[in-house]
Short mmCIF file of C-alpha atoms in Angstrom, two decimals:
data_model
loop_
_atom_site.label_atom_id
_atom_site.label_comp_id
_atom_site.label_asym_id
_atom_site.label_seq_id
_atom_site.Cartn_x
_atom_site.Cartn_y
_atom_site.Cartn_z
CA MET R 1 39.76 -9.71 14.94
CA GLY R 2 37.40 -7.14 15.13
CA ASP R 3 34.39 -7.01 17.81
CA GLU R 4 31.05 -8.45 16.71
CA VAL R 5 28.38 -5.67 16.63
CA GLU R 6 24.92 -6.20 17.03
CA THR R 7 22.61 -5.31 14.51
CA ALA R 8 19.49 -2.92 15.09
CA THR R 9 16.16 -4.14 14.64
CA PRO R 10 13.94 -2.32 12.06
CA ALA R 11 11.13 -0.26 13.94
CA PRO R 12 7.64 -1.30 12.98
CA ARG R 13 5.81 0.96 10.61
CA HIS R 14 2.80 2.48 11.88
CA PRO R 15 -0.09 2.14 9.46
CA ARG R 16 -2.32 5.31 8.48
CA SER R 17 -5.72 5.60 9.77
CA TRP R 18 -8.46 5.81 6.78
CA SER R 19 -11.32 5.96 9.30
CA ARG R 20 -11.73 9.90 8.72
CA LEU R 21 -13.04 9.11 5.20
CA THR R 22 -15.73 6.56 6.44
CA LEU R 23 -16.79 8.87 9.14
CA VAL R 24 -17.33 11.77 6.82
CA THR R 25 -19.34 9.38 4.53
CA TRP R 26 -21.49 8.28 7.41
CA ALA R 27 -22.05 11.71 8.38
CA PHE R 28 -23.02 12.85 4.98
CA CYS R 29 -25.53 9.85 4.42
CA ILE R 30 -27.20 10.75 7.66
CA VAL R 31 -27.62 14.20 6.75
CA VAL R 32 -29.03 13.33 3.25
CA THR R 33 -31.49 10.85 4.63
CA ALA R 34 -32.53 12.86 7.60
CA SER R 35 -33.30 15.89 5.08
CA MET R 36 -35.58 13.27 2.75
CA LEU R 37 -37.49 12.24 5.70
CA TRP R 38 -38.05 15.73 7.42
CA SER R 39 -37.55 18.26 4.83
CA PRO R 40 -41.03 19.30 3.57
CA TYR R 41 -39.52 21.96 0.77
CA VAL R 42 -37.27 19.64 -1.35
CA ALA R 43 -38.45 17.11 -3.95
CA PHE R 44 -35.91 14.08 -4.28
CA GLY R 45 -37.74 12.26 -6.88
CA VAL R 46 -37.13 12.73 -10.91
CA PRO R 47 -38.94 10.64 -13.46
CA ASN R 48 -36.48 9.76 -15.98
CA ARG R 49 -36.23 6.28 -17.08
CA SER R 50 -33.37 7.03 -19.55
CA LEU R 51 -31.13 8.44 -16.73
CA HIS R 52 -32.13 5.66 -14.73
CA LEU R 53 -31.00 3.25 -17.17
CA VAL R 54 -27.55 5.21 -17.48
CA LEU R 55 -26.78 5.24 -13.84
CA ASP R 56 -27.71 1.60 -14.14
CA SER R 57 -25.22 0.92 -16.95
CA ILE R 58 -22.38 2.91 -15.04
CA ASP R 59 -23.01 0.89 -11.87
CA SER R 60 -22.76 -2.31 -13.77
CA CYS R 61 -19.48 -1.57 -15.56
CA VAL R 62 -17.78 -0.25 -12.50
CA ALA R 63 -18.86 -3.42 -10.29
CA LEU R 64 -17.68 -5.69 -13.18
CA PHE R 65 -14.47 -3.69 -13.57
CA VAL R 66 -13.45 -3.78 -9.96
CA ALA R 67 -14.53 -7.41 -9.83
CA TYR R 68 -12.08 -8.12 -12.49
CA LEU R 69 -9.37 -6.28 -10.43
CA LEU R 70 -10.22 -8.31 -7.15
CA HIS R 71 -10.03 -11.48 -9.13
CA ASN R 72 -6.37 -10.94 -10.09
CA ARG R 73 -5.81 -9.87 -6.41
CA PHE R 74 -7.13 -13.20 -5.53
CA LEU R 75 -4.71 -14.97 -8.16
CA ARG R 76 -1.90 -13.05 -6.74
CA ARG R 77 -2.42 -13.15 -2.78
CA GLY R 78 -4.90 -16.13 -2.39
CA ARG R 79 -6.98 -14.06 0.23
CA LEU R 80 -10.49 -15.44 0.47
CA GLN R 81 -11.59 -11.74 1.18
CA ASP R 82 -10.86 -10.83 -2.39
CA TRP R 83 -12.54 -13.63 -4.00
CA LEU R 84 -15.83 -12.85 -1.89
CA LEU R 85 -15.66 -9.44 -2.74
CA CYS R 86 -15.25 -10.23 -6.48
CA GLU R 87 -18.15 -12.53 -6.27
CA ALA R 88 -20.55 -9.92 -4.41
CA LEU R 89 -19.62 -7.10 -6.92
CA VAL R 90 -20.47 -9.32 -10.16
CA LEU R 91 -23.85 -10.36 -8.49
CA LEU R 92 -24.59 -6.77 -7.79
CA GLY R 93 -23.22 -5.77 -11.12
CA LEU R 94 -25.43 -8.12 -13.23
CA ALA R 95 -28.37 -7.52 -10.96
CA SER R 96 -28.04 -3.71 -11.59
CA LEU R 97 -28.62 -4.22 -15.57
CA VAL R 98 -28.35 -7.34 -17.17
CA VAL R 99 -30.97 -9.24 -14.60
CA THR R 100 -33.42 -6.41 -14.90
CA TYR R 101 -33.01 -5.73 -18.33
CA VAL R 102 -33.36 -9.21 -19.79
CA VAL R 103 -36.48 -9.80 -17.52
CA GLU R 104 -38.21 -6.76 -18.12
CA ASP R 105 -37.30 -5.93 -21.52
CA VAL R 106 -36.10 -9.10 -23.40
CA VAL R 107 -38.70 -11.45 -21.69
CA GLY R 108 -41.07 -8.69 -21.26
CA ILE R 109 -42.06 -9.48 -17.56
CA ARG R 110 -43.38 -6.52 -15.49
CA ASP R 111 -45.99 -7.97 -13.28
CA GLY R 112 -44.18 -6.95 -9.78
CA ARG R 113 -43.15 -10.48 -9.21
CA VAL R 114 -40.20 -12.18 -10.91
CA ASN R 115 -38.92 -8.63 -12.14
CA VAL R 116 -38.60 -7.52 -8.51
CA TRP R 117 -37.96 -11.02 -6.54
CA LEU R 118 -34.97 -12.16 -8.91
CA PRO R 119 -32.94 -8.77 -8.73
CA LEU R 120 -33.81 -8.27 -4.84
CA THR R 121 -32.58 -12.12 -4.29
CA VAL R 122 -29.34 -11.30 -6.07
CA ARG R 123 -28.65 -8.15 -4.38
CA VAL R 124 -29.43 -9.49 -1.06
CA VAL R 125 -26.79 -12.35 -1.66
CA GLY R 126 -24.34 -9.88 -2.95
CA ALA R 127 -24.78 -7.87 0.25
CA LEU R 128 -23.95 -11.06 2.47
CA ALA R 129 -21.10 -11.61 0.32
CA VAL R 130 -19.51 -8.34 1.23
CA LEU R 131 -20.33 -8.55 4.85
CA ALA R 132 -18.71 -12.34 4.59
CA ALA R 133 -15.45 -10.75 3.08
CA ALA R 134 -15.41 -8.09 5.86
CA ILE R 135 -15.80 -10.94 8.30
CA VAL R 136 -13.06 -13.32 6.83
CA GLY R 137 -10.40 -10.75 6.65
CA ASP R 138 -7.01 -11.64 5.31
CA ARG R 139 -7.50 -15.52 5.59
CA ILE R 140 -6.09 -17.59 2.68
CA GLY R 141 -8.95 -19.27 0.55
CA PRO R 142 -8.48 -22.50 -1.70
CA THR R 143 -6.91 -22.08 -5.18
CA ARG R 144 -9.64 -24.00 -6.68
CA LEU R 145 -11.98 -21.09 -5.89
CA ARG R 146 -10.62 -19.16 -8.95
CA ARG R 147 -12.59 -21.58 -11.11
CA TRP R 148 -16.00 -20.62 -9.62
CA THR R 149 -15.06 -16.91 -10.13
CA LEU R 150 -17.70 -16.42 -12.85
CA LEU R 151 -19.59 -19.68 -12.54
CA ALA R 152 -20.87 -19.11 -9.02
CA PRO R 153 -22.54 -16.01 -9.42
CA LEU R 154 -24.10 -17.41 -13.10
CA VAL R 155 -25.36 -20.61 -11.21
CA LEU R 156 -26.78 -18.78 -8.57
CA ILE R 157 -28.76 -16.51 -10.89
CA VAL R 158 -29.88 -19.10 -13.15
CA GLY R 159 -30.95 -21.28 -10.09
CA VAL R 160 -33.04 -18.36 -8.41
CA ALA R 161 -34.29 -17.61 -11.63
CA ALA R 162 -35.76 -20.93 -12.30
CA VAL R 163 -37.25 -21.30 -8.82
CA LEU R 164 -39.12 -17.99 -9.46
CA TRP R 165 -40.19 -19.03 -12.80
CA VAL R 166 -41.54 -22.48 -11.60
CA ALA R 167 -43.35 -20.68 -8.76
CA GLY R 168 -45.04 -18.13 -11.38
CA ASP R 169 -48.27 -16.56 -10.14
CA ARG R 170 -48.03 -18.19 -6.55
CA LEU R 171 -45.25 -15.38 -6.01
CA PRO R 172 -46.63 -12.34 -4.16
CA ILE R 173 -46.73 -9.02 -5.65
CA ALA R 174 -43.68 -7.28 -4.49
CA LEU R 175 -44.59 -3.86 -5.60
CA GLY R 176 -48.16 -2.31 -6.15
CA GLU R 177 -49.38 0.37 -8.55
CA ASP R 178 -49.17 3.09 -6.09
CA LEU R 179 -45.58 3.94 -7.14
CA THR R 180 -46.85 5.28 -10.21
CA ASP R 181 -47.88 8.55 -7.90
CA ASP R 182 -45.74 11.46 -9.17
CA SER R 183 -45.49 12.56 -5.58
CA ALA R 184 -41.92 13.17 -4.80
CA ILE R 185 -42.36 14.77 -1.37
CA GLU R 186 -43.63 11.86 1.34
CA PRO R 187 -41.87 8.76 1.50
CA LEU R 188 -43.93 5.89 0.22
CA LEU R 189 -42.59 3.00 2.42
CA ALA R 190 -44.44 0.57 -0.13
CA GLY R 191 -44.24 -3.06 -1.07
CA HIS R 192 -44.20 -6.47 0.30
CA PRO R 193 -42.82 -7.03 3.78
CA LEU R 194 -40.50 -9.38 2.45
CA LEU R 195 -39.15 -6.72 0.08
CA LEU R 196 -38.68 -4.31 3.14
CA VAL R 197 -36.73 -7.24 4.95
CA GLY R 198 -34.60 -7.83 1.91
CA GLN R 199 -33.55 -4.14 1.73
CA ALA R 200 -33.10 -4.06 5.31
CA VAL R 201 -30.68 -7.12 5.50
CA GLY R 202 -28.77 -5.52 2.52
CA ALA R 203 -28.67 -1.89 4.38
CA LEU R 204 -27.41 -3.76 7.76
CA SER R 205 -24.81 -6.13 5.59
CA PHE R 206 -23.25 -3.10 4.09
CA LEU R 207 -23.22 -0.75 6.84
CA ALA R 208 -21.59 -3.41 9.21
CA ALA R 209 -18.90 -3.99 6.65
CA SER R 210 -18.13 -0.63 6.29
CA VAL R 211 -16.92 -0.35 9.91
CA MET R 212 -15.08 -3.67 9.70
CA VAL R 213 -13.29 -2.91 6.29
CA ALA R 214 -12.24 0.65 7.57
CA ARG R 215 -10.38 -1.16 10.75
CA GLN R 216 -9.01 -3.66 8.33
CA ALA R 217 -7.63 -0.83 6.09
CA ALA R 218 -6.13 0.98 8.88
CA ARG R 219 -4.40 -2.42 9.84
CA ARG R 220 -3.31 -3.45 6.57
CA ASN R 221 -2.72 -0.21 4.57
CA ASP R 222 -4.89 -1.69 1.82
CA GLU R 223 -5.63 1.33 -0.89
CA LEU R 224 -8.62 -0.61 -2.27
CA LEU R 225 -10.17 -1.53 1.21
CA ARG R 226 -9.78 2.50 2.14
CA TRP R 227 -12.20 3.41 -0.46
CA LEU R 228 -14.10 0.22 -0.16
CA ALA R 229 -15.41 1.25 3.50
CA PRO R 230 -16.99 4.34 2.50
CA ALA R 231 -18.60 2.88 -0.47
CA CYS R 232 -19.98 0.15 1.64
CA THR R 233 -21.55 3.22 3.77
CA LEU R 234 -22.98 4.67 0.63
CA ALA R 235 -24.33 1.57 -0.50
CA GLY R 236 -26.10 0.78 3.02
CA PHE R 237 -27.79 4.23 3.21
CA ALA R 238 -28.86 3.56 -0.42
CA ARG R 239 -30.71 0.28 0.65
CA LEU R 240 -32.19 2.38 3.58
CA ASN R 241 -33.36 5.21 1.15
CA TYR R 242 -34.96 2.05 -1.06
CA LEU R 243 -36.86 1.26 1.93
CA LEU R 244 -38.70 4.44 1.78
CA TYR R 245 -38.56 4.94 -1.80
CA PRO R 246 -38.34 1.56 -3.66
CA SER R 247 -37.37 3.60 -6.93
CA LEU R 248 -34.60 0.66 -7.68
CA TYR R 249 -37.90 -1.17 -9.53
CA THR R 250 -39.23 2.15 -11.13
CA ASP R 251 -38.35 4.77 -13.70
CA TRP R 252 -38.08 7.19 -10.73
CA LEU R 253 -34.58 8.60 -9.59
CA TYR R 254 -34.40 9.13 -5.70
CA THR R 255 -31.65 9.53 -3.25
CA GLY R 256 -31.12 5.82 -3.09
CA ASP R 257 -30.01 5.80 -6.51
CA VAL R 258 -27.55 8.56 -6.34
CA LEU R 259 -26.08 7.25 -3.50
CA ARG R 260 -25.65 3.97 -4.93
CA THR R 261 -23.89 5.44 -7.83
CA GLY R 262 -21.66 7.18 -5.41
CA CYS R 263 -20.68 3.92 -4.01
CA TYR R 264 -19.55 2.84 -7.50
CA VAL R 265 -17.71 6.14 -7.99
CA LEU R 266 -15.72 5.53 -4.60
CA LEU R 267 -14.91 1.87 -5.77
CA LEU R 268 -13.77 3.15 -9.41
CA VAL R 269 -11.47 5.55 -7.70
CA GLY R 270 -10.15 2.73 -5.06
CA ALA R 271 -9.61 0.68 -8.05
CA LEU R 272 -7.66 3.01 -9.89
CA ARG R 273 -5.56 4.01 -6.87
CA GLU R 274 -4.81 0.39 -6.56
CA LEU R 275 -3.73 0.03 -10.11
CA GLN R 276 -1.50 3.04 -9.69
CA ARG R 277 0.03 1.60 -6.24
CA TYR R 278 0.50 -1.80 -8.23
CA TRP R 279 2.58 -0.02 -11.17
CA SER R 280 4.52 1.86 -8.83
CA ALA R 281 5.49 -1.12 -6.84
CA GLN R 282 6.30 -2.94 -10.07
CA THR R 283 8.68 0.02 -11.26
CA GLN R 284 10.11 -0.26 -7.67
CA VAL R 285 10.80 -3.90 -8.04
CA ALA R 286 12.18 -3.47 -11.62
CA VAL R 287 14.68 -0.60 -10.13
CA VAL R 288 15.70 -2.93 -7.11
CA GLU R 289 16.29 -5.72 -9.47
CA ASP R 290 18.31 -3.73 -11.65
CA ARG R 291 20.44 -2.56 -8.72
CA ARG R 292 21.20 -6.02 -7.43
CA ARG R 293 22.14 -7.16 -10.89
CA LEU R 294 24.76 -4.35 -10.83
CA ALA R 295 25.61 -5.15 -7.66
CA ARG R 296 26.32 -8.75 -8.63
CA GLU R 297 28.31 -7.71 -11.78
CA LEU R 298 30.39 -5.55 -9.52
CA HIS R 299 31.03 -8.50 -6.98
CA ASP R 300 31.68 -10.94 -9.52
CA GLY R 301 33.84 -8.85 -11.71
CA VAL R 302 35.46 -5.70 -10.51
CA MET R 303 35.83 -6.69 -7.09
CA GLN R 304 37.57 -10.03 -8.02
CA GLU R 305 40.00 -8.22 -10.31
CA LEU R 306 40.65 -5.79 -7.55
CA ALA R 307 41.33 -8.67 -4.93
CA TYR R 308 43.68 -10.25 -7.31
CA ILE R 309 45.71 -7.21 -7.79
CA ARG R 310 46.01 -6.79 -4.11
CA VAL R 311 47.32 -10.26 -3.52
CA GLU R 312 49.55 -10.00 -6.43
CA SER R 313 51.01 -6.53 -5.19
CA SER R 314 51.59 -7.94 -1.82
CA MET R 315 53.90 -10.95 -3.28
CA LEU R 316 56.05 -8.22 -5.11
CA PRO R 317 59.59 -7.87 -3.61
CA ASP R 318 59.99 -5.47 -0.53
CA GLN R 319 62.98 -3.86 -2.84
CA THR R 320 59.84 -2.55 -5.18
CA ALA R 321 59.45 1.18 -4.87
CA SER R 322 55.73 1.28 -5.64
CA LYS R 323 54.82 -2.01 -3.69
CA ARG R 324 53.02 0.04 -0.68
CA GLN R 325 51.48 2.40 -3.00
CA ILE R 326 49.97 -0.25 -5.38
CA THR R 327 48.79 -2.27 -2.37
CA ASP R 328 47.19 0.59 -0.82
CA ALA R 329 45.42 1.60 -4.12
CA ALA R 330 44.16 -1.83 -4.55
CA VAL R 331 43.01 -2.05 -1.15
CA ARG R 332 40.97 1.35 -1.09
CA ALA R 333 39.58 0.52 -4.41
CA LEU R 334 38.35 -2.73 -3.02
CA ASP R 335 36.51 -0.83 -0.22
CA GLU R 336 35.02 1.70 -2.36
CA ALA R 337 33.94 -1.49 -4.57
CA ARG R 338 32.29 -2.96 -1.48
CA ALA R 339 30.55 0.05 -0.53
CA ALA R 340 29.10 0.50 -4.05
CA VAL R 341 28.05 -3.15 -3.85
CA ASN R 342 26.24 -2.56 -0.26
CA ALA R 343 24.78 0.64 -1.51
CA LEU R 344 23.49 -1.12 -4.67
CA GLY R 345 21.96 -4.00 -2.51
CA SER R 346 20.70 -2.29 0.15
CA VAL R 347 16.96 -1.91 0.62
CA ASP R 348 15.25 1.61 0.47
CA ASP R 349 13.38 1.52 4.00
CA GLU R 350 16.59 0.04 5.92
CA PRO R 351 16.85 2.12 9.15
CA LEU R 352 19.95 4.35 9.36
CA GLY R 353 20.99 2.53 12.62
CA TYR R 354 21.11 -0.59 11.06
CA VAL R 355 23.12 0.61 8.09
CA LEU R 356 25.61 2.10 10.32
CA HIS R 357 25.96 -1.30 12.43
CA ARG R 358 26.39 -3.51 9.52
CA ALA R 359 29.15 -1.06 7.58
CA ALA R 360 30.77 -0.97 11.35
CA ARG R 361 30.89 -4.75 11.50
CA GLU R 362 32.46 -4.96 8.37
CA LEU R 363 35.08 -2.61 8.96
CA ALA R 364 35.93 -3.92 12.30
CA ALA R 365 36.35 -7.44 10.73
CA ARG R 366 38.42 -6.29 7.75
CA TYR R 367 40.84 -3.85 9.32
CA ASP R 368 41.14 -5.91 12.88
CA VAL R 369 40.23 -2.83 14.81
CA HIS R 370 37.92 -2.52 17.99
CA LEU R 371 34.54 -0.45 17.06
CA GLU R 372 32.43 0.58 19.43
CA VAL R 373 28.66 1.68 17.96
CA ASP R 374 26.43 3.62 19.85
CA VAL R 375 23.17 4.76 17.60
CA ASP R 376 19.71 5.85 18.03
CA ASP R 377 17.53 3.89 16.47
CA SER R 378 14.73 6.31 16.16
CA ILE R 379 16.75 8.90 13.99
CA ALA R 380 15.42 8.40 10.42
CA ALA R 381 17.16 9.23 7.20
CA ASP R 382 16.37 8.88 3.45
CA ARG R 383 18.18 6.63 1.13
CA ASP R 384 20.89 9.30 -0.05
CA GLN R 385 21.42 10.41 3.48
CA ARG R 386 22.10 6.89 4.59
CA HIS R 387 24.59 6.41 1.86
CA ALA R 388 26.39 9.62 2.49
CA LEU R 389 26.50 8.94 6.27
CA VAL R 390 27.82 5.46 5.75
CA ARG R 391 30.47 6.82 3.26
CA ILE R 392 31.70 9.20 5.61
CA MET R 393 32.12 6.96 8.35
CA ARG R 394 33.82 4.50 6.50
CA GLU R 395 36.40 7.15 5.17
CA ALA R 396 36.76 8.42 8.77
CA VAL R 397 37.57 4.95 10.16
CA VAL R 398 39.95 3.82 7.35
CA ASN R 399 41.65 7.13 7.56
CA ALA R 400 41.91 6.68 11.41
CA VAL R 401 43.25 3.10 11.09
CA ARG R 402 45.66 3.62 8.26
CA HIS R 403 47.23 7.01 8.89
CA GLY R 404 46.81 7.19 12.60
CA GLY R 405 47.26 3.58 13.51
CA ALA R 406 43.99 3.51 15.86
CA ARG R 407 42.96 0.24 17.34
CA LEU R 408 39.90 1.88 18.97
CA VAL R 409 37.11 3.82 16.95
CA ARG R 410 33.88 4.82 18.56
CA VAL R 411 30.78 5.79 16.32
CA ARG R 412 27.96 7.49 17.64
CA LEU R 413 24.62 8.73 16.14
CA VAL R 414 22.57 10.77 18.58
CA GLY R 415 19.66 13.64 18.59
CA ALA R 416 21.36 16.83 18.87
CA ALA R 417 19.75 20.16 20.04
CA GLU R 418 17.09 22.23 18.17
CA GLY R 419 16.03 18.89 16.25
CA ASP R 420 19.37 18.27 14.40
CA ARG R 421 20.96 15.07 14.25
CA ARG R 422 24.79 14.24 14.79
CA LEU R 423 27.06 11.43 13.56
CA THR R 424 30.17 11.36 15.35
CA ILE R 425 33.56 9.15 14.82
CA GLU R 426 36.34 9.28 17.34
CA ASP R 427 39.64 7.30 17.60
CA ASP R 428 42.79 6.85 19.60
CA GLY R 429 45.22 7.33 16.56
CA SER R 430 48.21 9.23 16.39
CA GLY R 431 46.17 12.32 15.31
CA PHE R 432 47.19 14.98 12.85
CA ASP R 433 47.81 18.67 12.37
CA ILE R 434 44.54 20.23 11.04
CA VAL R 435 46.25 23.16 9.55
CA ALA R 436 48.93 21.24 7.79
CA GLY R 437 46.33 18.36 6.76
CA SER R 438 43.82 21.20 5.30
CA ALA R 439 47.06 22.70 3.33
CA THR R 440 47.89 19.48 1.69
CA GLY R 441 44.27 19.34 0.51
CA GLY R 442 43.57 15.60 1.22
CA TYR R 443 41.11 14.29 -1.08
CA GLY R 444 39.56 12.18 1.82
CA LEU R 445 38.73 15.05 4.06
CA VAL R 446 37.70 17.18 0.84
CA SER R 447 35.02 14.29 -0.44
CA MET R 448 33.84 13.93 3.59
CA ARG R 449 32.93 17.67 3.53
CA ASP R 450 31.08 17.25 0.15
CA ARG R 451 29.00 14.59 1.34
CA ALA R 452 28.11 16.35 4.79
CA LYS R 453 27.11 19.51 2.68
CA GLY R 454 24.80 17.57 0.39
CA LEU R 455 22.80 15.88 3.23
CA PRO R 456 22.44 19.34 3.82
CA GLY R 457 24.62 19.65 6.87
CA SER R 458 28.23 20.34 8.18
CA MET R 459 31.35 18.59 9.02
CA ARG R 460 33.78 19.33 11.95
CA VAL R 461 37.24 17.83 12.28
CA GLU R 462 39.05 18.09 15.50
CA SER R 463 42.70 16.64 16.16
CA ALA R 464 46.10 17.25 17.17
CA PRO R 465 49.41 15.20 16.76
CA GLY R 466 49.26 12.28 19.53
CA GLU R 467 45.52 13.02 20.64
CA GLY R 468 43.46 11.17 18.10
CA SER R 469 40.97 12.78 16.03
CA THR R 470 36.96 13.34 16.10
CA VAL R 471 34.92 13.90 13.17
CA THR R 472 31.48 15.41 13.83
CA VAL R 473 28.66 15.34 11.00
CA THR R 474 25.52 17.54 11.89
CA TRP R 475 22.64 17.54 9.52
#
């Protein structure tokens, strides 16, 4: 039997770094906030309740949409991080529009107490949930949490509202009437100390989460986390701006409102990219499954029939003139079918060295030949190139064994000069006359040359009677 060949271990894939987008967002927010503080010429405030309501509606819809996406991610992966982010966005989405609208427009409370403390509490809890999600990372959460996806935020909101309602007039006034001032030049820094503390806690939570999430996105190559990191940066600086201009509870629009909407825009981009990647992966899975189905059909159908023909032809009387031709044709067709099955069942990201090792091991076992394989595992090739190179190697090895009687075949894959890559198949067979072989027009050589040109590359054959042969493919 042929020698066993060790398989190459696939090289680990290096994750892309997404930190640049987060750093750019930090720099942008710092410039905006600094300009707001120290620029004496630019008015940052616009009194427009309708536009305020439009932005709140957009923020709420995006938050709830991304929360739905995260809920489905949790159902598929079971990560606690996805569940916490889902809860945070539900809370933030409801606080942006529903809570404020119900309290102020439906119930009619605008005394600066419940209509401020209730949304503030919900938003602070949402910010802390985002920070908790960044801390837990990719830990797996209990499946029973899916029952609380919507129930937990509703219970929290109702509970906080009940406590604040019972407190009633004993609650401190969060915001005074000085916010009615139409000056948009100087920061107000107004409100109850607890209001300012709440905004500060929210800002710190979002900013800390942005740093941690950016690192996780680089490690896990997660598209949604990639956009979540700068979104948290915008949300954190929005809370910082609310410390200076608490426009969140007024009809005024300030930079904090714009930054907050920018946060949800980035979340929407991340959600759409996540959906695009998901459906692309689903398409690839469907293609792989179909290829494997075809491979099974070939293996269980065509290959079995070819194996039967080979066995039956070998049992024909030796006097039969076409016995050898039939047997050789069956063996060659069986080899082609095996190559097709291997190609259909292979994984797209298999390293070239691993594929060559596997094909060499199969050839060594089938033809009882000693194969020496030396490959540079750092050499990469796409799927079509891997298939072409394996077919060239198989054809060269089969020709060396059948026609040249080779007992030793060496396969080498190395990097050549000027960035080229080179596959060499060398045997100790009887060799052949290259001029005569080219004149006869053997299909095997023609097929190998065509595959080499399609890499794109070139093939060179060196041989002489009694001196073996060498096939070199350069691409």
